[in-house]
C-alpha atoms as an extended CHARMM CRD file, in Angstrom:
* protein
*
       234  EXT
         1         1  UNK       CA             -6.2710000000      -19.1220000000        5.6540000000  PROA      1               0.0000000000
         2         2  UNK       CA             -3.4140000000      -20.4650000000        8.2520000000  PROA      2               0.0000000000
         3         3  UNK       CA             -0.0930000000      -21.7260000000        6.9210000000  PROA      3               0.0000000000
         4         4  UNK       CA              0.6150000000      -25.3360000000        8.7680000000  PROA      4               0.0000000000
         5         5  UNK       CA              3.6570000000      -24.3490000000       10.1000000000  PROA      5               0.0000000000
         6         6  UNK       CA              6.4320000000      -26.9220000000        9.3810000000  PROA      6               0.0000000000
         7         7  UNK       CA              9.2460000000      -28.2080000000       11.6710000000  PROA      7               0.0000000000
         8         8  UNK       CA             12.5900000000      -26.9730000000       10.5600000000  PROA      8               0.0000000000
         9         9  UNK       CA             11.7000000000      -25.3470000000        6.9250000000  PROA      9               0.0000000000
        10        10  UNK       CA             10.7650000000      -21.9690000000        8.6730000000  PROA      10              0.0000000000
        11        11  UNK       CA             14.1520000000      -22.3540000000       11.2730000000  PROA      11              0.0000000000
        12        12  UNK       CA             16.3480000000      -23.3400000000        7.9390000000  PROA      12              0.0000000000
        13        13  UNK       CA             14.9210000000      -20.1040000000        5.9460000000  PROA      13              0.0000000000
        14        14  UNK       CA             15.4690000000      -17.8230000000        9.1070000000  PROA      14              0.0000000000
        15        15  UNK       CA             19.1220000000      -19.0900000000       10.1620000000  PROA      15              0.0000000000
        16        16  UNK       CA             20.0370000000      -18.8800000000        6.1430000000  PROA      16              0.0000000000
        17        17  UNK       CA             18.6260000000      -15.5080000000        6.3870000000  PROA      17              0.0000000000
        18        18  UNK       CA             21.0010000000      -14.4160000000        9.6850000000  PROA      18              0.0000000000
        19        19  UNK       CA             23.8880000000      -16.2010000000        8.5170000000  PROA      19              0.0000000000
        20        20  UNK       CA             23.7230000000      -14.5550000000        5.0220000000  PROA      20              0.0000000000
        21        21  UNK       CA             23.8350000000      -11.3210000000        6.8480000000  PROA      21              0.0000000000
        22        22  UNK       CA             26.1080000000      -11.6980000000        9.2540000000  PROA      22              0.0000000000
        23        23  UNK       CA             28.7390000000      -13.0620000000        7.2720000000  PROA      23              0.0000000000
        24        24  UNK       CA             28.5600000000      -10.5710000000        4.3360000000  PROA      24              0.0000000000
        25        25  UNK       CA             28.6960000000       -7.9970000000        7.0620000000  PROA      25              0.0000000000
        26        26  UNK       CA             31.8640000000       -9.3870000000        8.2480000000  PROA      26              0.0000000000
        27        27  UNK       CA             33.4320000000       -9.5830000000        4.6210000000  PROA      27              0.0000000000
        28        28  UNK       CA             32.5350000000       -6.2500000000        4.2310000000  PROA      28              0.0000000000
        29        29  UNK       CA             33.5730000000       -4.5160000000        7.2240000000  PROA      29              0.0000000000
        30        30  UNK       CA             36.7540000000       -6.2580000000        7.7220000000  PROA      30              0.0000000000
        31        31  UNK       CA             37.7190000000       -7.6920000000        4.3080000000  PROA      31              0.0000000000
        32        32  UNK       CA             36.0230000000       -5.1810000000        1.4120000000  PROA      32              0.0000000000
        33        33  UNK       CA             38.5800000000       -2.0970000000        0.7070000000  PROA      33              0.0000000000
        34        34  UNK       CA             35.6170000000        0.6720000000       -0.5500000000  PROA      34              0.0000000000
        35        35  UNK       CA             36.4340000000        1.6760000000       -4.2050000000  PROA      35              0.0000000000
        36        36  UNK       CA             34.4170000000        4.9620000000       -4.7850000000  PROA      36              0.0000000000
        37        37  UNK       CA             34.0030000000        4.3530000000       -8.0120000000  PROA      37              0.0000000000
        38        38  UNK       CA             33.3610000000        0.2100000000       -8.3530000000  PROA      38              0.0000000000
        39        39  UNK       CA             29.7690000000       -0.2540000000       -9.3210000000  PROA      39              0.0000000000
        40        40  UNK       CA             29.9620000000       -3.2180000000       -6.5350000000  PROA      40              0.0000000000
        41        41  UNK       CA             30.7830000000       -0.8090000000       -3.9090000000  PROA      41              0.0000000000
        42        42  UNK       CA             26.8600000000        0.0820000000       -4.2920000000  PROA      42              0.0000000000
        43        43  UNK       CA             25.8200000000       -3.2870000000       -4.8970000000  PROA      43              0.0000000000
        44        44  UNK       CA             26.9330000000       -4.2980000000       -1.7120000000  PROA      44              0.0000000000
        45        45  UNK       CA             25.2980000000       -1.6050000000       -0.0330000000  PROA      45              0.0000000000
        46        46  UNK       CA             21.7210000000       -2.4460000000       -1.8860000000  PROA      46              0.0000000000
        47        47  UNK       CA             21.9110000000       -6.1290000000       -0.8920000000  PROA      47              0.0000000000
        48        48  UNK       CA             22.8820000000       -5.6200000000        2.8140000000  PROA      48              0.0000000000
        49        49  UNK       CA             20.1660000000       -3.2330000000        2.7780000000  PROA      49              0.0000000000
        50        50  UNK       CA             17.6570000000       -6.5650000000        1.3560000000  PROA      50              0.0000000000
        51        51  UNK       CA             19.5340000000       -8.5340000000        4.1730000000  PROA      51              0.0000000000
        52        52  UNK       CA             18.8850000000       -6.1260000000        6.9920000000  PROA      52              0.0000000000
        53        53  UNK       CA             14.8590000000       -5.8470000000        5.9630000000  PROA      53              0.0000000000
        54        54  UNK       CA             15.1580000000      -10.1070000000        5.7450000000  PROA      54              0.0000000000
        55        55  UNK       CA             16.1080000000       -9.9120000000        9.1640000000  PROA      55              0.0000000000
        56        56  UNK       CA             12.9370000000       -7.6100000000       10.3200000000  PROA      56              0.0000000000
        57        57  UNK       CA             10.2570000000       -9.4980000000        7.8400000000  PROA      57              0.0000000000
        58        58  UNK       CA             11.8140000000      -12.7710000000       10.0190000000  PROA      58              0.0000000000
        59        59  UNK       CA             11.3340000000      -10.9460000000       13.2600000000  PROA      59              0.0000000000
        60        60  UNK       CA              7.8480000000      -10.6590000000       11.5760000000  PROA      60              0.0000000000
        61        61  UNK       CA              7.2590000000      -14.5320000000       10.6880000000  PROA      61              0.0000000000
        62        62  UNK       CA              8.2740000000      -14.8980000000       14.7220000000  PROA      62              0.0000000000
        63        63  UNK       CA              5.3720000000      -12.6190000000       15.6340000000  PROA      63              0.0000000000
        64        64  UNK       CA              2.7750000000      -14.2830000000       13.4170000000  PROA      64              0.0000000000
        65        65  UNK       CA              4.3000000000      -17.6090000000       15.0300000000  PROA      65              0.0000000000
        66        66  UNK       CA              5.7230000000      -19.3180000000       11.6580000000  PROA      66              0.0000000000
        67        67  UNK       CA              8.7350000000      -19.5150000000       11.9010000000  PROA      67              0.0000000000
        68        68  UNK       CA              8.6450000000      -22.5760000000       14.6070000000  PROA      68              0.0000000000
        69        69  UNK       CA              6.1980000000      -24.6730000000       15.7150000000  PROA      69              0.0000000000
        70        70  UNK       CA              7.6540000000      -24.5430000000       18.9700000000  PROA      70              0.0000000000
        71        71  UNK       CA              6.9520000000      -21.4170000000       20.6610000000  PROA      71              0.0000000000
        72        72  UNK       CA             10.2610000000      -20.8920000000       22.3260000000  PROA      72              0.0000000000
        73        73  UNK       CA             12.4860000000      -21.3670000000       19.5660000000  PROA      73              0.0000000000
        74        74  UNK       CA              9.9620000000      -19.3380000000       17.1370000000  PROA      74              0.0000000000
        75        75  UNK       CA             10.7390000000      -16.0070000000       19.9560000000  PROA      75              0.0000000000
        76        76  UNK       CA             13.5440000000      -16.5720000000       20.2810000000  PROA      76              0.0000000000
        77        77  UNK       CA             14.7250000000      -16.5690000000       16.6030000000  PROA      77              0.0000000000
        78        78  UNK       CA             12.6130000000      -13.3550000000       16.2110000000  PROA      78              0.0000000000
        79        79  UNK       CA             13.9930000000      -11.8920000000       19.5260000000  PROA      79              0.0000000000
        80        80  UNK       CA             17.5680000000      -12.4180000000       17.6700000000  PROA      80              0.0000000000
        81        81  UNK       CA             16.5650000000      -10.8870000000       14.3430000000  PROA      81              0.0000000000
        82        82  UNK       CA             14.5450000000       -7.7370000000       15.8440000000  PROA      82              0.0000000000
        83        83  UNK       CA             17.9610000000       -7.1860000000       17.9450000000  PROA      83              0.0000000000
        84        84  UNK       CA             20.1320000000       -7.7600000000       15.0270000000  PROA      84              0.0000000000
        85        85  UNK       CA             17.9380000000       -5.0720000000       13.4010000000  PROA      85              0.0000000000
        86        86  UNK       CA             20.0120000000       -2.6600000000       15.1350000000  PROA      86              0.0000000000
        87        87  UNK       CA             18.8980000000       -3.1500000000       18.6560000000  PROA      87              0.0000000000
        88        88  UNK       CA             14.9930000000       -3.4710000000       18.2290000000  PROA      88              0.0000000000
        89        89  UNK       CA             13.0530000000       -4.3910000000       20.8280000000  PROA      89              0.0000000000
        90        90  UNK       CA             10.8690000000       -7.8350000000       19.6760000000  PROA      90              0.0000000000
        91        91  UNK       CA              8.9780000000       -7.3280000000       23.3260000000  PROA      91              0.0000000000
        92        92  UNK       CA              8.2610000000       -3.9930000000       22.1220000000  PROA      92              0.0000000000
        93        93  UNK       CA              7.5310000000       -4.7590000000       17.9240000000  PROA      93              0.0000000000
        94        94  UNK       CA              5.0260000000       -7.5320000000       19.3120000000  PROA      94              0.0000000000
        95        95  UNK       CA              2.0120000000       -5.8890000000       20.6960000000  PROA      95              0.0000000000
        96        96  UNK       CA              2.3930000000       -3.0860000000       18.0220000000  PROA      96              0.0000000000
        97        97  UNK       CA              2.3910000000       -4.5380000000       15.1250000000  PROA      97              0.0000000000
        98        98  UNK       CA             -0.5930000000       -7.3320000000       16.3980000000  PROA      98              0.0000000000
        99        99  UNK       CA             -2.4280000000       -4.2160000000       17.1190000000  PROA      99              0.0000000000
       100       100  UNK       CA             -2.0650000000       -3.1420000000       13.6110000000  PROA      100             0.0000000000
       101       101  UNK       CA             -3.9050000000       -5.8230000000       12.3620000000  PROA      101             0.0000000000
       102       102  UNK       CA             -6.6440000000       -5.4740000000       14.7910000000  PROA      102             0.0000000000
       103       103  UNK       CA             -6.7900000000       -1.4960000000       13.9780000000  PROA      103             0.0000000000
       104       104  UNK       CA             -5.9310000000       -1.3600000000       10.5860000000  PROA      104             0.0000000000
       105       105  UNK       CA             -5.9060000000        2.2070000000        9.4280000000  PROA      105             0.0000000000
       106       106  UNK       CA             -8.0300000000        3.4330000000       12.7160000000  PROA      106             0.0000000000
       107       107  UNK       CA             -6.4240000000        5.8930000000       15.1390000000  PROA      107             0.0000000000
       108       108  UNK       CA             -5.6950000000        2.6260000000       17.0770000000  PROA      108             0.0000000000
       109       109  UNK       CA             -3.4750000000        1.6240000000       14.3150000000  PROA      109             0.0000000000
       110       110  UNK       CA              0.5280000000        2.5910000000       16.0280000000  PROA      110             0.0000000000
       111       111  UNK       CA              1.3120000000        2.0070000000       12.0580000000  PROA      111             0.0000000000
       112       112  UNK       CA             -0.7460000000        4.7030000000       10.2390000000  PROA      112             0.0000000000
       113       113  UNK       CA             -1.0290000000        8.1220000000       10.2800000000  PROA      113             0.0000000000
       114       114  UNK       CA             -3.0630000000       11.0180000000        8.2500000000  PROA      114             0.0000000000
       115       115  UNK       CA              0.0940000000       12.8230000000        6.6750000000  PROA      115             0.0000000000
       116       116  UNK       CA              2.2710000000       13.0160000000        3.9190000000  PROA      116             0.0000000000
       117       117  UNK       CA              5.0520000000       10.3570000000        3.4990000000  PROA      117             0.0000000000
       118       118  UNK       CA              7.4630000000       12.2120000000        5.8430000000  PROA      118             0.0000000000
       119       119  UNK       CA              5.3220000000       13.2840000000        8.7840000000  PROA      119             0.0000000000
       120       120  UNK       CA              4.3710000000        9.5600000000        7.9820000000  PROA      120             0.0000000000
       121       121  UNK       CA              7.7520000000        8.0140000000        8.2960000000  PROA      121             0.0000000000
       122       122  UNK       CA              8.3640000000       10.2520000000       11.0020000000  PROA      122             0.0000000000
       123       123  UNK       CA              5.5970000000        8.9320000000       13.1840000000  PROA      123             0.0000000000
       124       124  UNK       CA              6.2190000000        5.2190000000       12.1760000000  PROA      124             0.0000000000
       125       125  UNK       CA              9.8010000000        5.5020000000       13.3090000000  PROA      125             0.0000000000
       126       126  UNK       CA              8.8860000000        7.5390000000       16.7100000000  PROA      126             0.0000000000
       127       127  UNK       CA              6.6080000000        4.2720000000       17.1020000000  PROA      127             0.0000000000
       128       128  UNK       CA              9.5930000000        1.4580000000       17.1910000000  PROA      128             0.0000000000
       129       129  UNK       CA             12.8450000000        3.5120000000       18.1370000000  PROA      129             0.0000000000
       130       130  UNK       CA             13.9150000000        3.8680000000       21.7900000000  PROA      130             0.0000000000
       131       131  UNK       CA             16.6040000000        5.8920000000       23.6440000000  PROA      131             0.0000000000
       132       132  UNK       CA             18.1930000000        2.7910000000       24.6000000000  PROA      132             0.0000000000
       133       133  UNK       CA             18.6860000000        1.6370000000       20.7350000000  PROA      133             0.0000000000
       134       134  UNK       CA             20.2080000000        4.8180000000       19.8720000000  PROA      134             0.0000000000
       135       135  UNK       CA             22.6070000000        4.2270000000       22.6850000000  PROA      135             0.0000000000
       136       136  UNK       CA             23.3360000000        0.6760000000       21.7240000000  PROA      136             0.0000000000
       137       137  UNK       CA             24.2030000000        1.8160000000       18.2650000000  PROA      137             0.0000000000
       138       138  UNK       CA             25.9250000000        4.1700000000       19.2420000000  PROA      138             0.0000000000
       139       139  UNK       CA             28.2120000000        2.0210000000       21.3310000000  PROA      139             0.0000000000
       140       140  UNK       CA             28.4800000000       -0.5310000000       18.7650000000  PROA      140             0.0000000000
       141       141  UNK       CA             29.3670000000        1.7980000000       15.7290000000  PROA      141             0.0000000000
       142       142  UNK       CA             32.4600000000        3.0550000000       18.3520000000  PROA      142             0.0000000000
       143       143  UNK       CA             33.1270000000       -0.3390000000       19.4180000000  PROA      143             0.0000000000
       144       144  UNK       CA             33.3000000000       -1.5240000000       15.4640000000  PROA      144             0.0000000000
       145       145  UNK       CA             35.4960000000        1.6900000000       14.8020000000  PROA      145             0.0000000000
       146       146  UNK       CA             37.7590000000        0.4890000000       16.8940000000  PROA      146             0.0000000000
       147       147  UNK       CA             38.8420000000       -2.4460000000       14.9480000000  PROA      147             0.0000000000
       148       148  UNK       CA             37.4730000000       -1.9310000000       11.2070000000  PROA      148             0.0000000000
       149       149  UNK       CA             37.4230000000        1.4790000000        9.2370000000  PROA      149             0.0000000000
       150       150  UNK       CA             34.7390000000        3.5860000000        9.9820000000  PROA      150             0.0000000000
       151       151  UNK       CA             34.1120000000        4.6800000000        6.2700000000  PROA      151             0.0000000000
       152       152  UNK       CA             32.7450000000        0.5530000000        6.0190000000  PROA      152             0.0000000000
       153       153  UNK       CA             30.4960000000        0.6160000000        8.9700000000  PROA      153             0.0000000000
       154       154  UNK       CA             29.0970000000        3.5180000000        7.7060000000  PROA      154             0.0000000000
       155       155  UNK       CA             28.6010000000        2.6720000000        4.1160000000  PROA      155             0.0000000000
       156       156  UNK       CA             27.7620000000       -1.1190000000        4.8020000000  PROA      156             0.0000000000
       157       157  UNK       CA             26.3160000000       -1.4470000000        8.4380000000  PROA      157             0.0000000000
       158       158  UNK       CA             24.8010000000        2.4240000000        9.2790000000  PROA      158             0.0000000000
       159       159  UNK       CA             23.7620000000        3.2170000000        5.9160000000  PROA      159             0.0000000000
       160       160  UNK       CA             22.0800000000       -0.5200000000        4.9200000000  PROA      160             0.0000000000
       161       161  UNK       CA             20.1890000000       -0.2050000000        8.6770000000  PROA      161             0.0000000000
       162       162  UNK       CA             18.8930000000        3.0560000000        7.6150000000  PROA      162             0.0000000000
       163       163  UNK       CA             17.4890000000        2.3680000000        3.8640000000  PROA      163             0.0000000000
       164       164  UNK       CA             16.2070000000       -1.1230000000        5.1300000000  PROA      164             0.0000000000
       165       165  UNK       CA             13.3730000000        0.8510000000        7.3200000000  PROA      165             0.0000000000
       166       166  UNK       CA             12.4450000000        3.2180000000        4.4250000000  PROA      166             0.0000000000
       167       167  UNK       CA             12.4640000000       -0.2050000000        1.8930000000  PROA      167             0.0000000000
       168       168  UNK       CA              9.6120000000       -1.2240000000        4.8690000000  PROA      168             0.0000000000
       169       169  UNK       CA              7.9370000000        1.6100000000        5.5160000000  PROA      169             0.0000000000
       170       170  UNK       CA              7.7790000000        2.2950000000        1.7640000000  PROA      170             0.0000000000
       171       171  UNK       CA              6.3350000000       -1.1770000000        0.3450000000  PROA      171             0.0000000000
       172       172  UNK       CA              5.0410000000       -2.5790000000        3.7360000000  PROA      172             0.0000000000
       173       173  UNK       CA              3.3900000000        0.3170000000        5.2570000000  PROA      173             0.0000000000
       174       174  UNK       CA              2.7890000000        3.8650000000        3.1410000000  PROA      174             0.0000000000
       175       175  UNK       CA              2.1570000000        2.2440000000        0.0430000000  PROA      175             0.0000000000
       176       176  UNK       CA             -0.3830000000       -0.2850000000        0.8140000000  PROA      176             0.0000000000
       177       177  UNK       CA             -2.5360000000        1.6490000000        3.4630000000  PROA      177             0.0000000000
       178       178  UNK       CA             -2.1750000000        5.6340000000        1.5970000000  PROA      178             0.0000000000
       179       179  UNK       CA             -5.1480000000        6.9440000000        0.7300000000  PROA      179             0.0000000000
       180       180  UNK       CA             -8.6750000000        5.3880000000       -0.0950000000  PROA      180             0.0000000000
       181       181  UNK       CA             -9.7190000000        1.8760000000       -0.6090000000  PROA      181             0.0000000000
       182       182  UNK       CA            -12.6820000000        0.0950000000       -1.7140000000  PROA      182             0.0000000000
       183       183  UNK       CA            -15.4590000000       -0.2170000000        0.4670000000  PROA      183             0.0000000000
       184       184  UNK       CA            -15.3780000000       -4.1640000000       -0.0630000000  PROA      184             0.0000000000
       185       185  UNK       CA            -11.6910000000       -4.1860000000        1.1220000000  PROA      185             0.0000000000
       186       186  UNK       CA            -12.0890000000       -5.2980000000        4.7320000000  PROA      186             0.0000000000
       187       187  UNK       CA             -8.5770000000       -4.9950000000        5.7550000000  PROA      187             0.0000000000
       188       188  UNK       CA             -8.1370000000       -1.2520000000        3.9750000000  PROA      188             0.0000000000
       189       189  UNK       CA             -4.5070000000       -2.6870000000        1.8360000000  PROA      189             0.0000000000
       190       190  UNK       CA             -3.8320000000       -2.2920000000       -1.6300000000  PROA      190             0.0000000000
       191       191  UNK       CA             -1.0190000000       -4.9560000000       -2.9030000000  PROA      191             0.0000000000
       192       192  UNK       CA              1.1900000000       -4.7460000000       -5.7830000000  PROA      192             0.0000000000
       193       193  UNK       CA              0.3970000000       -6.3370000000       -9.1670000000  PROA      193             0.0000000000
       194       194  UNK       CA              1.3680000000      -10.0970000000       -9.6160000000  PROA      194             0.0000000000
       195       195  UNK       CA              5.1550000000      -10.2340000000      -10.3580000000  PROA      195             0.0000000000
       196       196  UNK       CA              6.9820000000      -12.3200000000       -7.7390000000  PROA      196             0.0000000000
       197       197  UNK       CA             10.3560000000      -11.3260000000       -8.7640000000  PROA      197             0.0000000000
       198       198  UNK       CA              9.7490000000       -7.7650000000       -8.4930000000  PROA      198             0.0000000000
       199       199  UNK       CA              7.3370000000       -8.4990000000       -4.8860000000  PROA      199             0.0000000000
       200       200  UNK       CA             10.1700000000      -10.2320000000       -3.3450000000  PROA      200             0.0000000000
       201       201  UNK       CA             13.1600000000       -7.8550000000       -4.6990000000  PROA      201             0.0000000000
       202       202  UNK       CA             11.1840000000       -4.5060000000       -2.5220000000  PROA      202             0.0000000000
       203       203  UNK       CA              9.7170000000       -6.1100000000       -0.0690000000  PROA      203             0.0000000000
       204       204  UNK       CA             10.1760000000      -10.2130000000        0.1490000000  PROA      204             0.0000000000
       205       205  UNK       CA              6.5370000000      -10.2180000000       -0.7930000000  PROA      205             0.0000000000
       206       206  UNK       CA              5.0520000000       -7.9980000000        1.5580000000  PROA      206             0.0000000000
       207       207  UNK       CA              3.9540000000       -5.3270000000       -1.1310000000  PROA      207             0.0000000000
       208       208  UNK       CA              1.3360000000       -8.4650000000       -1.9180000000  PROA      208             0.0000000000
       209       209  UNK       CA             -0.0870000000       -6.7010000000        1.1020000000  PROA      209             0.0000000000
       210       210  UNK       CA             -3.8390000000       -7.4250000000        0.6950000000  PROA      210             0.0000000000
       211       211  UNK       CA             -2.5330000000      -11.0120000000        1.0360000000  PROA      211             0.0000000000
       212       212  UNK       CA             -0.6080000000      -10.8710000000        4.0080000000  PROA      212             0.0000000000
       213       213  UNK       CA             -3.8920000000       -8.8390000000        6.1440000000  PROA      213             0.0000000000
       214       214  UNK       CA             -5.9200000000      -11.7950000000        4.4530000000  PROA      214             0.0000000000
       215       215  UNK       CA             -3.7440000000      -14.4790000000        5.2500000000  PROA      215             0.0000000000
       216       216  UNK       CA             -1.4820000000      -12.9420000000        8.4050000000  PROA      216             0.0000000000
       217       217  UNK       CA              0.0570000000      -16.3910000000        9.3240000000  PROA      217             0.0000000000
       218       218  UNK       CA              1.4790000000      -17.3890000000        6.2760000000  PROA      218             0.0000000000
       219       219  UNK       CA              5.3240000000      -16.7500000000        5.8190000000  PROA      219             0.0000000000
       220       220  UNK       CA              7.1860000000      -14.7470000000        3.9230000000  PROA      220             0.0000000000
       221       221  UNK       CA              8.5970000000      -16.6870000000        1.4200000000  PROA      221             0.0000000000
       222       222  UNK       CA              4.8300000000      -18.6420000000        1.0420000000  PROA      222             0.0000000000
       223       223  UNK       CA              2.9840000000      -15.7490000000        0.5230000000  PROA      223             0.0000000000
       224       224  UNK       CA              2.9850000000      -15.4770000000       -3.4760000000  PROA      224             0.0000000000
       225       225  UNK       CA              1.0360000000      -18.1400000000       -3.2760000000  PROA      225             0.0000000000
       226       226  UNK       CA             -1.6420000000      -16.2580000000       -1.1110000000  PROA      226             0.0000000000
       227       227  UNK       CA             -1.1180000000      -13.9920000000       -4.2710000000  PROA      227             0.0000000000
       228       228  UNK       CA             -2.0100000000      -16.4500000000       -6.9150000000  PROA      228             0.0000000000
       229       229  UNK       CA             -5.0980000000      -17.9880000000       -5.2910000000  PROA      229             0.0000000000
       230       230  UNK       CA             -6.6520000000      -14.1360000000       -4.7610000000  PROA      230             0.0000000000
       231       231  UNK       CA             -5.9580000000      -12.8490000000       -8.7090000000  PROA      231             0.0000000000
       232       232  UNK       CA             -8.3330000000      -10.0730000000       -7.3040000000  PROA      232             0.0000000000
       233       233  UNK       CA             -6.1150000000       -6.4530000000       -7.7240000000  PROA      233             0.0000000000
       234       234  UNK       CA             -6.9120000000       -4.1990000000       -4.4220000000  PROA      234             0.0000000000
């Protein structure tokens, strides 16, 4: 199954997605005075978190080529969200995560690893994160210091960053590929259980995960519909 990727719907859905982030970033860093015990202090943390993974599952889209039909803006969009994901490298993401797909679950796989979900993480982070990104954030987060209070880029730019890659490691990676799998399951994923809401709330749909192996270049916000034409539960 290939998605027909459309002129501007994908660019629309991935410059919504940037500008959503960026500018609650900036309300929150510069105009949000942190009140320990405001239930929205938290709130805001939980959906800059859901921001900073839409910015990676983007940087995604771009490496499955649907977020542009034109090549140049479709890296270029996901060379801006994979940076914007503090500092990833979308040069680096590319060959990796393609070679997931080819590997799936094989020592080839850079994504899987026999462990538990630690050692896991562990290796799926030493993967993706360079000396040079730890540098750049750390420059940044002293930068930002500078001219906001630190307590906000902690709580609302570190912190977010942070949860974001155990949200995709969690529903996009460990969950999905743990363990055993039917022998009929060609691409070794187990998906979550039909409820869109609750798909696109972890995950923007990527805990359908079955459907995403089956169907690799449909986007994000198409893919419950990968779901409902495969009612099969892996």
């Amino acid at each position: 199954m290939r998605y027909q990727v459309e002129s501007t719907k994908g660019v629309s859905i991935a410059m919504l997605m940037i500008i959503c982030w960026a500018g609650l970033l900036t309300f929150l860093l510069a105009g949000y005075t942190i009140r320990p015990f405001s239930p929205l202090t938290y709130l805001f943390v939980a959906i800059q978190t859901h921001l900073f993974t839409g910015l990676f599952i983007t940087a995604h889209d771009a490496m499955h080529g649907v977020v542009s039909r034109n090549k140049k803006v479709n890296k270029l969009i996901g060379q801006i969200c994979a940076t914007l994901f503090v500092f990833n490298s979308y040069k680096r993401l590319f060959p990796k995560h393609h070679e997931h797909h080819r590997f799936v679950k094989s020592e080839k796989d850079p994504d899987y690893y026999e462990g538990n979900f630690f050692m896991w993480y562990f290796h799926f982070m030493k993967q993706y994160v360079t000396v040079w990104q730890i540098v750049l954030a750390a420059i940044t987060f002293n930068i930002l210091t500078l001219v906001v209070p630190q307590l906000n880029v902690i709580l609302y730019w570190v912190v977010p960053s942070l949860l974001s890659t155990f949200q995709l490691f969690y529903f996009g990676t460990y969950l999905p590929h743990k363990g055993e799998h039917a022998e009929n399951n060609v691409h070794y994923s187990r998906s979550q259980k039909k409820n869109h809401l609750w798909a696109f709330l972890t995950c923007y749909f990527f805990g359908y995960h079955y459907e995403h192996h089956h169907a690799p270049g449909t986007p994000w916000w198409q893919l419950y519909k990968v779901k409902e034409a495969n009612p099969t539960e892996w």
